[in-house]
Amino acid sequence: MSGSEVTFTQQGMWVTEQAAGGGTAYHMPLIVHLRGDLDTGALLAACAAVVDRHPALGGVVAEVGDELRLVPGAEVPVRRAAAFPAGPPTGSPGPDSLDLPGVREEILRAFDLEKGPLARFTLFETGPGRHLLLFVAHHLIFDGQSKDILVRDLVAFHNGESPPPLPGIDHGRAERDRVAAVLPAAREFWKPRWRDPGETVVRGRALISRRAGEGRVLRFTLGPQVPSVPGLTRFEVLLAALHARLLGYGNASVTTAVDLSTRPEQATGHIGLFVNELPVASAPSGRQTFREFATALRAELREVYRFRQVPLSRALPRIRPHAALVPVSVSYRVRRDADPVFTGLDASVEWTVFNHGVRGALHLQCVDGPGGLEISLRHDPETVPDAAGVAEDLRLLLERATDDPDLPLHELLENEWVPSPR
C-alpha cells in the first residue's frame, strides 16, 4: 500500500535513526494505574479499539519508490503480561513503577523500524485489585498531546462510549503546502539568527552533545501554585528563567531548543507526530530586569512561532540532522483534560515516564496540569552529573524572579552558584 506522505519531522527523525540510532530516546511510555475490580477483557478490548481508531499507531515509515511514506506495519500488540509481579502493597504511583519486573524491559525493548509495530500495550497485575497498563510508542508516530488523546479515547471505549468519528487527514501533504507558502520568509528570518551551536556551560561544564543516548532523570514539581508574572504565560516565565540561569552559568549568549506543536485544527483528536523543534536565542543583560528580559524573549518567541511549521533544516538546507538542535532543550505541554475516570475504578496516570534516554545533553520535559508544573529533567550523566544542583538553581531563580520580577538579572543571580577555580 502506498500510504501517506511523512511529515518533515518524521523524515528527519527517520534519517537520524538510520544514521546513528536513537536508542530509547525516542521511546514514549505512558502508564495508567488502575485499582479496583478490573474487567481485563473489557480493558484490552478498549485498547484494541483505540488502535483501530488511530491508524497512525499501526504505521511504519518506509521507502516507497524514491520517497518516504507512512504505511501499515505489523499488528499492534495488546496483551497481558505473562507473569504478574507483586507490586508494592501501599503507596501511590511513582518511580517504583519502573522497578516492577517486566515494566522496564518493555520500555527499553527496541522497535523494529522497518516492519513495526511502533506501539504496544501491556497489562500487568501488580497486586490484589491493582493493575498497571503500560503503553509505549516510538516518537515517529506519537507526540506529547497524543498521550492526552490516547487516554481520553481509552476511557471512552472502556466506559462503553463511542467517540465521534475522526475525519481522514494526510498531514504530510498538507504540511508541505503550508511550508511552501512561508518558506522564503522563513529562510530570510533564520539566516541572521542561526549559527552552528558551540558549547553551553552548565555548572562549570561545557555541554556540546546533540546526539541521542542513555540518560538519567530527576523529577520535581513546581506547584500547585506555579510561579507566574502578569502578562506572561507560565511557559514564557520558565523559558526566561532557564535563559537567565544559563547567563548566570557564564553564557553571554544563550540558545535553547523548544518543541512547538504543528498540529492543525483538522488534526484535533488525531494521534500522530505533530511537532517541530526550533531554536530560541537571547543575549541577556545583567542590567535588564527579569520582567524586561522575559518580555523581550516573549517577543522573540512570537517571531519564531510565525515559522513553527518550517523545520530549520528546510529553511537552512545545509544543516545536518541531529537528535537535538542544541545541547539544552525544552518541551512544554499544558494538560487541559480532567483526570481520567474509568467507571468502577480508581485511576491515575504517569504522564512523564522515563524512557532511560536523552536527546542532547539536557532536556526539560514539562507537563503543566492541575497538580502543578511537573518537570522531568533528563540529562547525560557524564556531562551533567549534578542534575539536582541544576534543578535547585532553576527553582530558586524562578522563586526570586516571580516574587520580584523588577529586580535586575545581576541581582537575581547574586550569591548563587559560581564555578570553582580551575
Short mmCIF file of C-alpha atoms in Angstrom, two decimals:
data_model
loop_
_atom_site.label_atom_id
_atom_site.label_comp_id
_atom_site.label_asym_id
_atom_site.label_seq_id
_atom_site.Cartn_x
_atom_site.Cartn_y
_atom_site.Cartn_z
CA MET A 1 0.00 0.00 0.00
CA SER A 2 1.32 3.47 -0.90
CA GLY A 3 0.27 5.01 2.43
CA SER A 4 0.52 8.75 3.15
CA GLU A 5 3.35 11.24 2.93
CA VAL A 6 5.54 11.57 6.01
CA THR A 7 6.00 14.93 7.68
CA PHE A 8 9.32 16.75 7.65
CA THR A 9 9.80 15.86 11.33
CA GLN A 10 9.20 12.18 10.63
CA GLN A 11 11.65 12.34 7.75
CA GLY A 12 14.35 13.97 9.89
CA MET A 13 13.81 11.56 12.78
CA TRP A 14 13.90 8.55 10.44
CA VAL A 15 17.17 9.76 8.88
CA THR A 16 18.67 10.30 12.35
CA GLU A 17 17.65 6.80 13.42
CA GLN A 18 19.17 5.28 10.28
CA ALA A 19 22.41 7.23 10.65
CA ALA A 20 23.13 6.90 14.36
CA GLY A 21 20.21 5.24 16.13
CA GLY A 22 18.34 6.96 18.92
CA GLY A 23 18.45 4.17 21.48
CA THR A 24 15.45 4.64 23.74
CA ALA A 25 15.44 8.46 23.50
CA TYR A 26 12.54 8.25 21.02
CA HIS A 27 10.52 5.78 23.14
CA MET A 28 7.40 7.44 24.58
CA PRO A 29 5.97 5.46 27.54
CA LEU A 30 2.74 6.14 29.41
CA ILE A 31 1.47 4.31 32.50
CA VAL A 32 -2.12 4.06 33.74
CA HIS A 33 -2.60 2.71 37.27
CA LEU A 34 -5.96 1.04 37.92
CA ARG A 35 -7.28 -0.02 41.31
CA GLY A 36 -10.47 -1.98 41.82
CA ASP A 37 -12.36 -4.87 40.26
CA LEU A 38 -10.99 -4.65 36.72
CA ASP A 39 -12.61 -6.45 33.78
CA THR A 40 -9.34 -7.16 31.98
CA GLY A 41 -11.10 -8.33 28.84
CA ALA A 42 -13.01 -5.06 28.57
CA LEU A 43 -9.84 -3.02 29.08
CA LEU A 44 -7.87 -4.92 26.46
CA ALA A 45 -10.80 -4.58 24.06
CA ALA A 46 -10.74 -0.83 24.69
CA CYS A 47 -7.02 -0.77 23.85
CA ALA A 48 -7.71 -2.62 20.59
CA ALA A 49 -10.48 -0.12 19.78
CA VAL A 50 -8.04 2.77 20.25
CA VAL A 51 -5.65 1.09 17.79
CA ASP A 52 -8.48 0.69 15.25
CA ARG A 53 -9.46 4.34 15.68
CA HIS A 54 -5.95 5.69 15.12
CA PRO A 55 -4.23 4.18 12.05
CA ALA A 56 -1.00 6.04 12.84
CA LEU A 57 -0.40 3.61 15.73
CA GLY A 58 -0.11 0.77 13.23
CA GLY A 59 2.13 2.61 10.80
CA VAL A 60 5.83 2.49 9.92
CA VAL A 61 7.97 4.82 7.83
CA ALA A 62 9.12 3.07 4.68
CA GLU A 63 10.84 3.91 1.42
CA VAL A 64 8.30 3.68 -1.38
CA GLY A 65 9.91 4.42 -4.73
CA ASP A 66 12.07 7.48 -4.15
CA GLU A 67 10.21 8.88 -1.13
CA LEU A 68 9.36 8.09 2.47
CA ARG A 69 5.77 7.24 3.30
CA LEU A 70 3.80 6.15 6.37
CA VAL A 71 2.48 2.67 5.55
CA PRO A 72 0.78 -0.09 7.59
CA GLY A 73 3.17 -2.20 9.65
CA ALA A 74 2.85 -5.25 11.87
CA GLU A 75 -0.19 -5.55 14.12
CA VAL A 76 -0.03 -3.54 17.35
CA PRO A 77 0.10 -5.99 20.30
CA VAL A 78 -2.44 -5.64 23.10
CA ARG A 79 -1.62 -8.23 25.73
CA ARG A 80 -1.46 -9.23 29.36
CA ALA A 81 1.99 -9.79 30.81
CA ALA A 82 2.97 -13.45 31.00
CA ALA A 83 3.91 -13.12 34.68
CA PHE A 84 2.15 -10.97 37.22
CA PRO A 85 4.70 -9.47 39.62
CA ALA A 86 3.71 -8.45 43.10
CA GLY A 87 3.59 -4.69 43.39
CA PRO A 88 4.10 -2.52 46.46
CA PRO A 89 1.29 -3.16 48.94
CA THR A 90 0.70 0.51 49.71
CA GLY A 91 1.59 3.94 48.40
CA SER A 92 0.79 5.98 45.33
CA PRO A 93 2.19 5.54 41.82
CA GLY A 94 5.71 6.86 41.38
CA PRO A 95 9.22 5.90 40.42
CA ASP A 96 8.62 2.38 41.83
CA SER A 97 6.64 1.62 38.66
CA LEU A 98 9.86 1.23 36.68
CA ASP A 99 11.18 -1.24 39.25
CA LEU A 100 8.37 -3.72 38.69
CA PRO A 101 9.56 -6.81 36.81
CA GLY A 102 8.79 -6.53 33.12
CA VAL A 103 7.92 -2.82 33.04
CA ARG A 104 11.44 -1.54 32.49
CA GLU A 105 12.08 -4.26 29.92
CA GLU A 106 9.00 -3.26 27.91
CA ILE A 107 10.05 0.40 27.92
CA LEU A 108 13.57 -0.48 26.78
CA ARG A 109 12.58 -3.12 24.21
CA ALA A 110 13.65 -1.97 20.75
CA PHE A 111 11.17 -1.27 17.96
CA ASP A 112 11.53 -2.80 14.52
CA LEU A 113 11.52 0.43 12.49
CA GLU A 114 11.15 -1.41 9.18
CA LYS A 115 8.34 -3.83 9.99
CA GLY A 116 6.81 -2.45 13.17
CA PRO A 117 4.84 -2.38 15.25
CA LEU A 118 5.83 1.04 16.61
CA ALA A 119 3.40 0.86 19.54
CA ARG A 120 2.39 -1.72 22.15
CA PHE A 121 0.05 -2.13 25.16
CA THR A 122 0.94 -4.41 28.07
CA LEU A 123 -1.25 -5.01 31.13
CA PHE A 124 0.45 -6.04 34.39
CA GLU A 125 -1.24 -7.25 37.55
CA THR A 126 0.68 -5.68 40.42
CA GLY A 127 -1.32 -6.99 43.38
CA PRO A 128 -4.85 -7.78 44.54
CA GLY A 129 -7.15 -5.36 42.77
CA ARG A 130 -4.19 -3.46 41.28
CA HIS A 131 -3.17 -3.27 37.64
CA LEU A 132 -0.72 -1.26 35.59
CA LEU A 133 -1.34 -0.59 31.89
CA LEU A 134 1.85 0.30 30.05
CA PHE A 135 1.74 1.89 26.62
CA VAL A 136 4.94 2.53 24.66
CA ALA A 137 5.20 4.12 21.21
CA HIS A 138 8.02 5.33 19.03
CA HIS A 139 8.13 9.10 18.60
CA LEU A 140 7.84 8.63 14.80
CA ILE A 141 4.09 8.08 15.23
CA PHE A 142 3.34 9.74 18.58
CA ASP A 143 3.78 13.05 20.42
CA GLY A 144 3.04 14.59 23.80
CA GLN A 145 -0.51 15.71 23.03
CA SER A 146 -1.22 12.23 21.66
CA LYS A 147 -0.92 10.98 25.24
CA ASP A 148 -3.98 13.00 26.23
CA ILE A 149 -5.89 11.79 23.18
CA LEU A 150 -4.97 8.15 23.80
CA VAL A 151 -6.09 8.23 27.45
CA ARG A 152 -9.28 10.14 26.58
CA ASP A 153 -10.28 7.60 23.92
CA LEU A 154 -9.26 4.65 26.10
CA VAL A 155 -11.54 5.91 28.87
CA ALA A 156 -14.42 6.37 26.43
CA PHE A 157 -14.17 2.87 24.99
CA HIS A 158 -13.75 1.30 28.45
CA ASN A 159 -16.82 3.12 29.71
CA GLY A 160 -18.94 1.93 26.77
CA GLU A 161 -18.96 5.24 24.93
CA SER A 162 -18.26 5.77 21.23
CA PRO A 163 -16.09 8.79 20.39
CA PRO A 164 -17.27 10.67 17.29
CA PRO A 165 -15.66 9.58 14.01
CA LEU A 166 -12.39 11.24 13.03
CA PRO A 167 -12.04 12.89 9.62
CA GLY A 168 -9.26 11.46 7.50
CA ILE A 169 -6.16 13.61 7.03
CA ASP A 170 -2.96 13.48 5.00
CA HIS A 171 -0.87 15.66 7.29
CA GLY A 172 2.36 15.18 5.35
CA ARG A 173 0.93 16.55 2.11
CA ALA A 174 -0.92 19.39 3.83
CA GLU A 175 2.23 20.31 5.75
CA ARG A 176 4.22 20.61 2.53
CA ASP A 177 1.70 23.11 1.17
CA ARG A 178 1.84 25.18 4.38
CA VAL A 179 5.64 25.11 4.50
CA ALA A 180 5.99 26.07 0.82
CA ALA A 181 3.84 29.17 1.44
CA VAL A 182 6.14 30.59 4.13
CA LEU A 183 9.50 29.03 3.21
CA PRO A 184 11.02 32.14 1.54
CA ALA A 185 10.19 34.28 4.58
CA ALA A 186 11.48 31.58 6.94
CA ARG A 187 14.82 31.50 5.12
CA GLU A 188 15.22 35.24 5.50
CA PHE A 189 14.23 35.01 9.15
CA TRP A 190 16.72 32.29 10.11
CA LYS A 191 19.76 33.43 8.10
CA PRO A 192 20.87 36.09 10.63
CA ARG A 193 19.65 34.17 13.67
CA TRP A 194 21.24 30.73 13.32
CA ARG A 195 24.79 29.63 13.79
CA ASP A 196 26.07 26.16 14.50
CA PRO A 197 25.87 25.64 18.25
CA GLY A 198 29.03 25.82 20.26
CA GLU A 199 29.20 24.85 23.88
CA THR A 200 26.69 25.71 26.56
CA VAL A 201 28.23 25.98 30.02
CA VAL A 202 26.26 24.45 32.91
CA ARG A 203 27.80 24.47 36.38
CA GLY A 204 31.31 24.76 35.03
CA ARG A 205 30.95 22.02 32.42
CA ALA A 206 30.80 22.59 28.67
CA LEU A 207 27.84 20.82 27.07
CA ILE A 208 28.18 20.07 23.38
CA SER A 209 26.18 16.85 22.90
CA ARG A 210 23.44 16.88 20.24
CA ARG A 211 23.14 13.11 19.98
CA ALA A 212 20.61 10.71 21.46
CA GLY A 213 21.90 8.38 24.12
CA GLU A 214 21.48 6.85 27.54
CA GLY A 215 20.29 9.31 30.13
CA ARG A 216 19.27 9.83 33.73
CA VAL A 217 16.27 11.67 35.12
CA LEU A 218 15.44 13.96 38.02
CA ARG A 219 11.79 14.80 38.62
CA PHE A 220 10.45 17.77 40.52
CA THR A 221 7.19 19.70 40.69
CA LEU A 222 6.52 23.43 40.84
CA GLY A 223 3.09 23.98 42.27
CA PRO A 224 0.26 23.71 42.78
CA GLN A 225 0.91 27.48 42.63
CA VAL A 226 3.13 27.66 39.56
CA PRO A 227 5.36 30.76 39.56
CA SER A 228 3.84 33.42 37.31
CA VAL A 229 4.33 37.00 36.13
CA PRO A 230 1.36 39.10 34.91
CA GLY A 231 1.37 39.48 31.13
CA LEU A 232 3.45 36.35 30.55
CA THR A 233 2.48 32.72 30.14
CA ARG A 234 3.95 30.20 32.56
CA PHE A 235 5.97 28.72 29.69
CA GLU A 236 7.45 32.14 28.90
CA VAL A 237 8.37 32.63 32.55
CA LEU A 238 10.02 29.21 32.73
CA LEU A 239 11.97 29.70 29.49
CA ALA A 240 13.12 33.17 30.56
CA ALA A 241 14.25 31.75 33.91
CA LEU A 242 16.19 28.99 32.12
CA HIS A 243 17.91 31.53 29.84
CA ALA A 244 18.72 33.76 32.81
CA ARG A 245 20.08 30.78 34.71
CA LEU A 246 22.33 29.92 31.76
CA LEU A 247 23.55 33.54 31.77
CA GLY A 248 24.47 33.03 35.41
CA TYR A 249 26.49 29.97 34.45
CA GLY A 250 28.65 32.16 32.20
CA ASN A 251 26.92 32.08 28.80
CA ALA A 252 26.90 35.57 27.30
CA SER A 253 24.54 34.40 24.58
CA VAL A 254 22.02 31.63 25.10
CA THR A 255 20.29 29.30 22.66
CA THR A 256 17.88 26.60 23.73
CA ALA A 257 15.62 24.49 21.53
CA VAL A 258 11.87 24.28 22.10
CA ASP A 259 9.37 21.72 20.82
CA LEU A 260 6.49 23.51 19.12
CA SER A 261 3.18 21.97 18.12
CA THR A 262 2.42 21.90 14.39
CA ARG A 263 -0.97 20.27 14.90
CA PRO A 264 -3.53 21.86 12.54
CA GLU A 265 -7.17 22.24 13.51
CA GLN A 266 -8.20 19.33 11.29
CA ALA A 267 -5.87 17.04 13.26
CA THR A 268 -7.62 17.74 16.57
CA GLY A 269 -8.28 14.35 18.13
CA HIS A 270 -5.74 12.52 15.95
CA ILE A 271 -2.80 10.57 17.35
CA GLY A 272 0.44 11.21 15.48
CA LEU A 273 3.61 13.29 15.35
CA PHE A 274 2.75 16.99 15.10
CA VAL A 275 5.81 18.77 16.48
CA ASN A 276 8.82 20.76 15.30
CA GLU A 277 11.95 21.64 17.27
CA LEU A 278 13.22 25.20 16.75
CA PRO A 279 15.94 27.28 18.43
CA VAL A 280 15.24 30.33 20.59
CA ALA A 281 18.19 32.66 21.19
CA SER A 282 18.78 35.53 23.60
CA ALA A 283 21.58 37.73 24.84
CA PRO A 284 20.56 38.55 28.42
CA SER A 285 22.00 41.63 30.07
CA GLY A 286 22.54 41.72 33.80
CA ARG A 287 21.10 45.24 33.83
CA GLN A 288 17.72 44.09 32.48
CA THR A 289 15.02 43.34 34.97
CA PHE A 290 13.57 39.87 34.78
CA ARG A 291 10.30 41.34 33.50
CA GLU A 292 12.11 43.28 30.75
CA PHE A 293 14.15 40.26 29.70
CA ALA A 294 11.17 37.88 29.77
CA THR A 295 9.06 40.34 27.75
CA ALA A 296 11.81 40.63 25.11
CA LEU A 297 12.15 36.83 24.98
CA ARG A 298 8.37 36.59 24.58
CA ALA A 299 8.60 38.89 21.55
CA GLU A 300 11.33 36.71 20.03
CA LEU A 301 9.24 33.60 20.69
CA ARG A 302 6.29 35.17 18.89
CA GLU A 303 8.52 35.77 15.88
CA VAL A 304 9.65 32.12 15.94
CA TYR A 305 6.03 30.99 16.20
CA ARG A 306 5.32 32.52 12.77
CA PHE A 307 7.51 29.80 11.27
CA ARG A 308 6.67 26.93 13.58
CA GLN A 309 5.68 24.75 10.62
CA VAL A 310 9.09 25.06 8.94
CA PRO A 311 11.86 22.73 10.14
CA LEU A 312 15.17 24.54 10.43
CA SER A 313 16.70 22.04 8.01
CA ARG A 314 14.22 23.17 5.33
CA ALA A 315 14.95 26.86 5.84
CA LEU A 316 18.71 26.22 6.02
CA PRO A 317 19.27 23.07 3.94
CA ARG A 318 22.96 22.67 4.85
CA ILE A 319 22.08 21.74 8.44
CA ARG A 320 22.74 18.08 9.08
CA PRO A 321 20.03 16.18 11.03
CA HIS A 322 20.79 15.70 14.73
CA ALA A 323 18.74 14.25 17.55
CA ALA A 324 18.84 17.71 19.15
CA LEU A 325 19.40 21.12 17.55
CA VAL A 326 21.41 22.38 20.54
CA PRO A 327 22.63 20.80 23.81
CA VAL A 328 19.81 22.22 26.00
CA SER A 329 16.15 21.84 25.03
CA VAL A 330 12.64 22.17 26.46
CA SER A 331 9.27 20.59 25.75
CA TYR A 332 6.23 22.07 27.48
CA ARG A 333 2.70 20.75 27.33
CA VAL A 334 -0.42 22.08 29.02
CA ARG A 335 -2.72 19.25 30.05
CA ARG A 336 -6.26 20.56 29.88
CA ASP A 337 -8.23 17.32 30.24
CA ALA A 338 -9.63 16.33 33.61
CA ASP A 339 -8.11 13.29 35.30
CA PRO A 340 -9.40 10.10 33.64
CA VAL A 341 -12.43 8.37 35.14
CA PHE A 342 -12.64 4.64 34.38
CA THR A 343 -16.09 3.51 35.53
CA GLY A 344 -15.85 1.44 38.73
CA LEU A 345 -12.10 2.01 39.16
CA ASP A 346 -9.68 4.40 40.78
CA ALA A 347 -7.20 5.55 38.15
CA SER A 348 -4.09 7.69 37.91
CA VAL A 349 -1.69 8.38 35.07
CA GLU A 350 2.06 8.84 34.95
CA TRP A 351 2.47 11.31 32.09
CA THR A 352 6.28 11.69 32.09
CA VAL A 353 7.51 8.10 32.41
CA PHE A 354 11.26 7.99 31.89
CA ASN A 355 12.50 6.19 28.78
CA HIS A 356 16.12 5.96 30.01
CA GLY A 357 17.32 8.15 27.15
CA VAL A 358 18.01 11.79 26.39
CA ARG A 359 18.29 13.88 23.22
CA GLY A 360 21.20 16.27 23.64
CA ALA A 361 22.90 16.89 26.97
CA LEU A 362 20.00 18.35 28.97
CA HIS A 363 16.26 18.25 28.25
CA LEU A 364 13.41 19.57 30.38
CA GLN A 365 10.16 17.72 29.70
CA CYS A 366 7.38 19.76 31.32
CA VAL A 367 3.70 18.97 31.84
CA ASP A 368 1.56 21.80 33.21
CA GLY A 369 -1.53 20.23 34.73
CA PRO A 370 -3.99 20.55 37.62
CA GLY A 371 -1.39 19.38 40.14
CA GLY A 372 1.20 21.96 39.12
CA LEU A 373 4.11 22.02 36.72
CA GLU A 374 5.80 18.61 36.57
CA ILE A 375 9.37 18.77 35.25
CA SER A 376 11.31 15.71 34.17
CA LEU A 377 14.92 16.83 33.86
CA ARG A 378 16.61 14.34 31.55
CA HIS A 379 20.36 14.56 31.25
CA ASP A 380 23.56 12.95 30.05
CA PRO A 381 25.12 11.80 33.33
CA GLU A 382 28.67 12.31 32.07
CA THR A 383 28.27 15.94 31.07
CA VAL A 384 25.59 16.92 33.62
CA PRO A 385 26.45 14.90 36.74
CA ASP A 386 24.81 17.38 39.14
CA ALA A 387 21.24 17.49 37.86
CA ALA A 388 19.96 18.17 41.39
CA GLY A 389 22.06 21.32 41.50
CA VAL A 390 20.70 22.49 38.16
CA ALA A 391 17.11 21.87 39.30
CA GLU A 392 17.65 23.76 42.57
CA ASP A 393 19.35 26.68 40.79
CA LEU A 394 16.38 26.97 38.40
CA ARG A 395 13.83 26.64 41.20
CA LEU A 396 15.48 29.36 43.28
CA LEU A 397 15.74 31.75 40.36
CA LEU A 398 12.08 31.20 39.48
CA GLU A 399 11.11 31.86 43.08
CA ARG A 400 13.09 35.10 43.25
CA ALA A 401 12.08 36.31 39.79
CA THR A 402 8.36 35.80 40.29
CA ASP A 403 8.48 37.26 43.79
CA ASP A 404 10.02 40.47 42.39
CA PRO A 405 10.14 40.45 38.57
CA ASP A 406 11.50 44.01 38.51
CA LEU A 407 14.85 43.03 40.03
CA PRO A 408 17.79 43.25 37.60
CA LEU A 409 19.14 39.89 36.48
CA HIS A 410 22.51 40.51 38.12
CA GLU A 411 20.75 40.84 41.48
CA LEU A 412 18.65 37.75 40.89
CA LEU A 413 21.82 35.79 40.16
CA GLU A 414 23.80 37.29 43.03
CA ASN A 415 25.19 34.87 45.61
CA GLU A 416 24.12 31.86 43.53
CA TRP A 417 26.37 29.10 42.29
CA VAL A 418 29.67 30.23 40.73
CA PRO A 419 32.26 27.91 39.20
CA SER A 420 35.15 26.80 41.36
CA PRO A 421 38.61 27.99 40.31
CA ARG A 422 40.22 25.57 37.87
#
